[in-house]
Short mmCIF file of C-alpha atoms and ligand atoms in Angstrom, two decimals:
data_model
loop_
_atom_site.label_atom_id
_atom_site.label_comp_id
_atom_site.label_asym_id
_atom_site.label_seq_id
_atom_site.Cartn_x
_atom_site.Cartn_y
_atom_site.Cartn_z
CA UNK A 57 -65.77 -3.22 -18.86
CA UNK A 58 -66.20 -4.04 -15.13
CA UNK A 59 -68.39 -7.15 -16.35
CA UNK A 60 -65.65 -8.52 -18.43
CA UNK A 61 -62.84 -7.62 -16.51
CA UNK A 62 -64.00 -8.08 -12.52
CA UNK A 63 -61.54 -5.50 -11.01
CA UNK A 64 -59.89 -7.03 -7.67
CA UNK A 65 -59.34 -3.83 -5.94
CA UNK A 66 -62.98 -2.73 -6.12
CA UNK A 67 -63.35 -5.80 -3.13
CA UNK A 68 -62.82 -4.25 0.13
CA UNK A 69 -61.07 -7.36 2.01
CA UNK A 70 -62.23 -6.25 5.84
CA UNK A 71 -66.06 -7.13 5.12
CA UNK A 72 -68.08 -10.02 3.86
CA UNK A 73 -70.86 -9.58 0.77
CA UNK A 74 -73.38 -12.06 -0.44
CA UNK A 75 -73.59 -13.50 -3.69
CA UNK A 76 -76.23 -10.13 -4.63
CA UNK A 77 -73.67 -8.09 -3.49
CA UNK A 78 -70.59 -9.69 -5.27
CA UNK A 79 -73.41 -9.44 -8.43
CA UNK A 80 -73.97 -5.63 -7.96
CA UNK A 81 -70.67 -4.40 -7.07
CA UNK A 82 -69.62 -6.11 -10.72
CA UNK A 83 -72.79 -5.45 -12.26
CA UNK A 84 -72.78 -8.95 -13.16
CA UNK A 85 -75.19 -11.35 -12.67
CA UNK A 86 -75.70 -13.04 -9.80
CA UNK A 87 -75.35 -16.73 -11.64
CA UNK A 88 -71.74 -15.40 -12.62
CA UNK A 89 -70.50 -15.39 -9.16
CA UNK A 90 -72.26 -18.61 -8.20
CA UNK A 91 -70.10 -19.88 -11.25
CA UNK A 92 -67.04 -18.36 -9.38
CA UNK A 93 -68.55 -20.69 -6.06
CA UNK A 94 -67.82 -24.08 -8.34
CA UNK A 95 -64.85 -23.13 -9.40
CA UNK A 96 -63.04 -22.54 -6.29
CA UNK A 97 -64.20 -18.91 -4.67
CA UNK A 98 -64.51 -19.80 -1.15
CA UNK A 99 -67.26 -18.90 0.96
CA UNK A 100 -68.29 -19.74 4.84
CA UNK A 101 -70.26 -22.29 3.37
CA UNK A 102 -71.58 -23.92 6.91
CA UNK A 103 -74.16 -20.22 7.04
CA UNK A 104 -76.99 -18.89 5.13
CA UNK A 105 -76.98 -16.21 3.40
CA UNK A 106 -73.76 -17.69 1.96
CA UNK A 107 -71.19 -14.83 2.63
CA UNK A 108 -67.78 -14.34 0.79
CA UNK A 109 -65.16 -13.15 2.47
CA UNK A 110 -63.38 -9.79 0.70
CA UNK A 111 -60.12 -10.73 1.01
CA UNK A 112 -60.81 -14.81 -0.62
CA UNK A 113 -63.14 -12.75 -3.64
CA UNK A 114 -59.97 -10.62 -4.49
CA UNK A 115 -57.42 -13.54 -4.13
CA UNK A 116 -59.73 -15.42 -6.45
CA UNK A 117 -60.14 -12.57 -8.76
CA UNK A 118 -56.51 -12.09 -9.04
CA UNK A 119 -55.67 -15.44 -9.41
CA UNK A 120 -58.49 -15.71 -12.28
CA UNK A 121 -56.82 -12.60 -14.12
CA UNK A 122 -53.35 -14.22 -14.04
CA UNK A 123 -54.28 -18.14 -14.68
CA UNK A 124 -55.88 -17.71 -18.21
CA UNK A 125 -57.49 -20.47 -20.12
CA UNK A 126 -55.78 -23.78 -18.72
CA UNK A 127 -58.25 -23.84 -16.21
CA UNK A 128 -59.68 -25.68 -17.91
CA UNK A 129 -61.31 -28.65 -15.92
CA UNK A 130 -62.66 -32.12 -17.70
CA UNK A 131 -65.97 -31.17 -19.44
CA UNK A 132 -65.79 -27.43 -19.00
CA UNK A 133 -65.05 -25.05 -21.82
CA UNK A 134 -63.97 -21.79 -21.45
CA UNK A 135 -66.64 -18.80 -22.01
CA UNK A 136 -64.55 -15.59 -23.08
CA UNK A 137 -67.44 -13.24 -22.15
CA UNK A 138 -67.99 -14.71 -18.63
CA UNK A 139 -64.29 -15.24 -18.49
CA UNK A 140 -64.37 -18.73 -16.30
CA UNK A 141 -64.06 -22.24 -17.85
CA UNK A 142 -67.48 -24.27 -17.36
CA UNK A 143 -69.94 -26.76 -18.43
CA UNK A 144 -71.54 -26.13 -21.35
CA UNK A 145 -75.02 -25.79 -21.95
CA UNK A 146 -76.74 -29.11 -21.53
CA UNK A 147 -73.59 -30.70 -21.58
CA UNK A 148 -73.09 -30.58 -25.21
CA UNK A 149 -70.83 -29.73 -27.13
CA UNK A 150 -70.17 -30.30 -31.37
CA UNK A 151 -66.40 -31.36 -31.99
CA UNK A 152 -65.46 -29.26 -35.44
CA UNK A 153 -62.75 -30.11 -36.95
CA UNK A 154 -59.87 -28.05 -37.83
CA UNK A 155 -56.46 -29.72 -38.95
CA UNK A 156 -55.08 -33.46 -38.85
CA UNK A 157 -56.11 -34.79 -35.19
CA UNK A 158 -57.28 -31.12 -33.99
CA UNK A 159 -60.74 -29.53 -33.47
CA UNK A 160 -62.53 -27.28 -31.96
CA UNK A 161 -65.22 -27.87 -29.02
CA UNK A 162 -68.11 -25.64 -29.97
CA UNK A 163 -71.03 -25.36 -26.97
CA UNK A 164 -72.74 -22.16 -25.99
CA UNK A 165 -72.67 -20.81 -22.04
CA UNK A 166 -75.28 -21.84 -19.56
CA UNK A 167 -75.05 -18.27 -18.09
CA UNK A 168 -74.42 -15.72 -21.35
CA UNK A 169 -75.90 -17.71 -24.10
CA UNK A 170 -71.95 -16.87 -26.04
CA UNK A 171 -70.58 -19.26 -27.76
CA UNK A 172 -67.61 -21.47 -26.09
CA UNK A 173 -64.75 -23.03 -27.94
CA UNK A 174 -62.03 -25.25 -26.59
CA UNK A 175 -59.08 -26.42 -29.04
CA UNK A 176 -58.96 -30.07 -28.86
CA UNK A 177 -56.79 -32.66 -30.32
CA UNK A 178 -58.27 -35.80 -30.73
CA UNK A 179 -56.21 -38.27 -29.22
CA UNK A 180 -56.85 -36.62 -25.83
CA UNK A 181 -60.70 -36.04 -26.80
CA UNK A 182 -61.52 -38.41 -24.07
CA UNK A 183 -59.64 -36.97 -21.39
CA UNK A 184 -61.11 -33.89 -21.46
CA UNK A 185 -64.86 -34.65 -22.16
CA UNK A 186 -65.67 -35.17 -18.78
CA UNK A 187 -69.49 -35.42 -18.60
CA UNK A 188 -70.13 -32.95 -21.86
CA UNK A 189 -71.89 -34.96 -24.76
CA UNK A 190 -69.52 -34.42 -27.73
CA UNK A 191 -71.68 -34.53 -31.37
CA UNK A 192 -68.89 -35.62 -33.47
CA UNK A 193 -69.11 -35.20 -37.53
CA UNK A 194 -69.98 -38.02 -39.62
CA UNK A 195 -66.81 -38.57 -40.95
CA UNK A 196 -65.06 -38.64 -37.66
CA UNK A 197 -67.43 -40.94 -35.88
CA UNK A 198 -65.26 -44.12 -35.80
CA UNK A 199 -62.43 -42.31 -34.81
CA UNK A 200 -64.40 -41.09 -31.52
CA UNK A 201 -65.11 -44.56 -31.06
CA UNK A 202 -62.29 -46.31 -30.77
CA UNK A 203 -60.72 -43.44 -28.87
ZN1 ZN B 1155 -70.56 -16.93 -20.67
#
C-alpha cells in the first residue's frame, strides 16, 4: 500500500532526508523519488547529498494525490503503479487505436517495467509526443504524417 499510495503525513516537515531516505521511509525505490526530483519535488539542489526538505516532500505528495492524471507533460505517460506521469521506456511508445480519431499510447515504465497508457486523440498526437517515438499501425501511417 505505502508504495502505491506515498502517505504525506508519514514526512515529518522539521527535518531534511536524502533521496535513500525518502526511498526507505516509502519502501520505494530510490529511482521513484528521483522521478519525483523531475517532476517538480524540490530539493536544496546547490549541496550534495541532495537533501529534501519535509515540509516541500509532503506539499508535493499532497499535491500529487489531488492533481491526478493531467499531469501529464509532452512525451510523458502516466505509470499507474509508480503513480507519476513520465517518459517512457526508450522513448517509445505504440499508438493503438481505439475509436474514430482516438488511441491509446502504449509504452512500458523506465522504473517498474508496468505498462503505461495515455488516451490520445489523434489530431493532438503531435502536441503531446514530445520526444517519445510513437510506432504508429500500418493503416494509420499517413495520417501521422500529415499531422
Ligand atoms: Zn512505473
Amino acid at each position: 500500500m505505502t508504495k502505491r499510495h506515498p502517505n504525506p503525513r508519514l514526512v515529518k516537515i522539521h527535518r531534511s532526508y536524502t533521496v535513500e531516505e525518502v526511498a526507505k521511509l516509502f519502501g520505494t525505490h530510490r529511482n521513484t523519488v528521483r522521478n519525483w526530483l523531475k517532476h517538480g519535488l524540490p530539493t536544496n539542489d546547490s549541496k550534495r547529498p541532495i537533501l529534501i526538505l519535509g515540509r516541500d516532500l509532503a506539499a508535493y505528495l499532497q499535491a500529487r494525490r489531488t492533481k491526478n492524471k493531467q499531469t501529464c507533460q509532452p512525451g510523458e505517460i502516466y505509470c499507474v503503479r509508480c503513480r507519476v506521469p513520465k517518459a517512457p521506456a526508450g522513448n517509445m511508445a505504440e499508438y493503438k487505436h481505439v475509436t474514430g480519431t482516438v488511441g491509446n499510447l502504449i509504452a512500458i515504465c523506465p522504473d517498474c517495467d508496468a505498462i503505461m497508457n495515455r488516451r490520445v486523440s489523434l489530431p493532438k498526437l503531435e502536441q503531446i509526443r514530445g520526444e517519445i517515438d510513437i510506432t504508429m499501425p500500418q493503416a494509420l501511417q499517413h495520417i501521422n504524417e500529415s499531422a
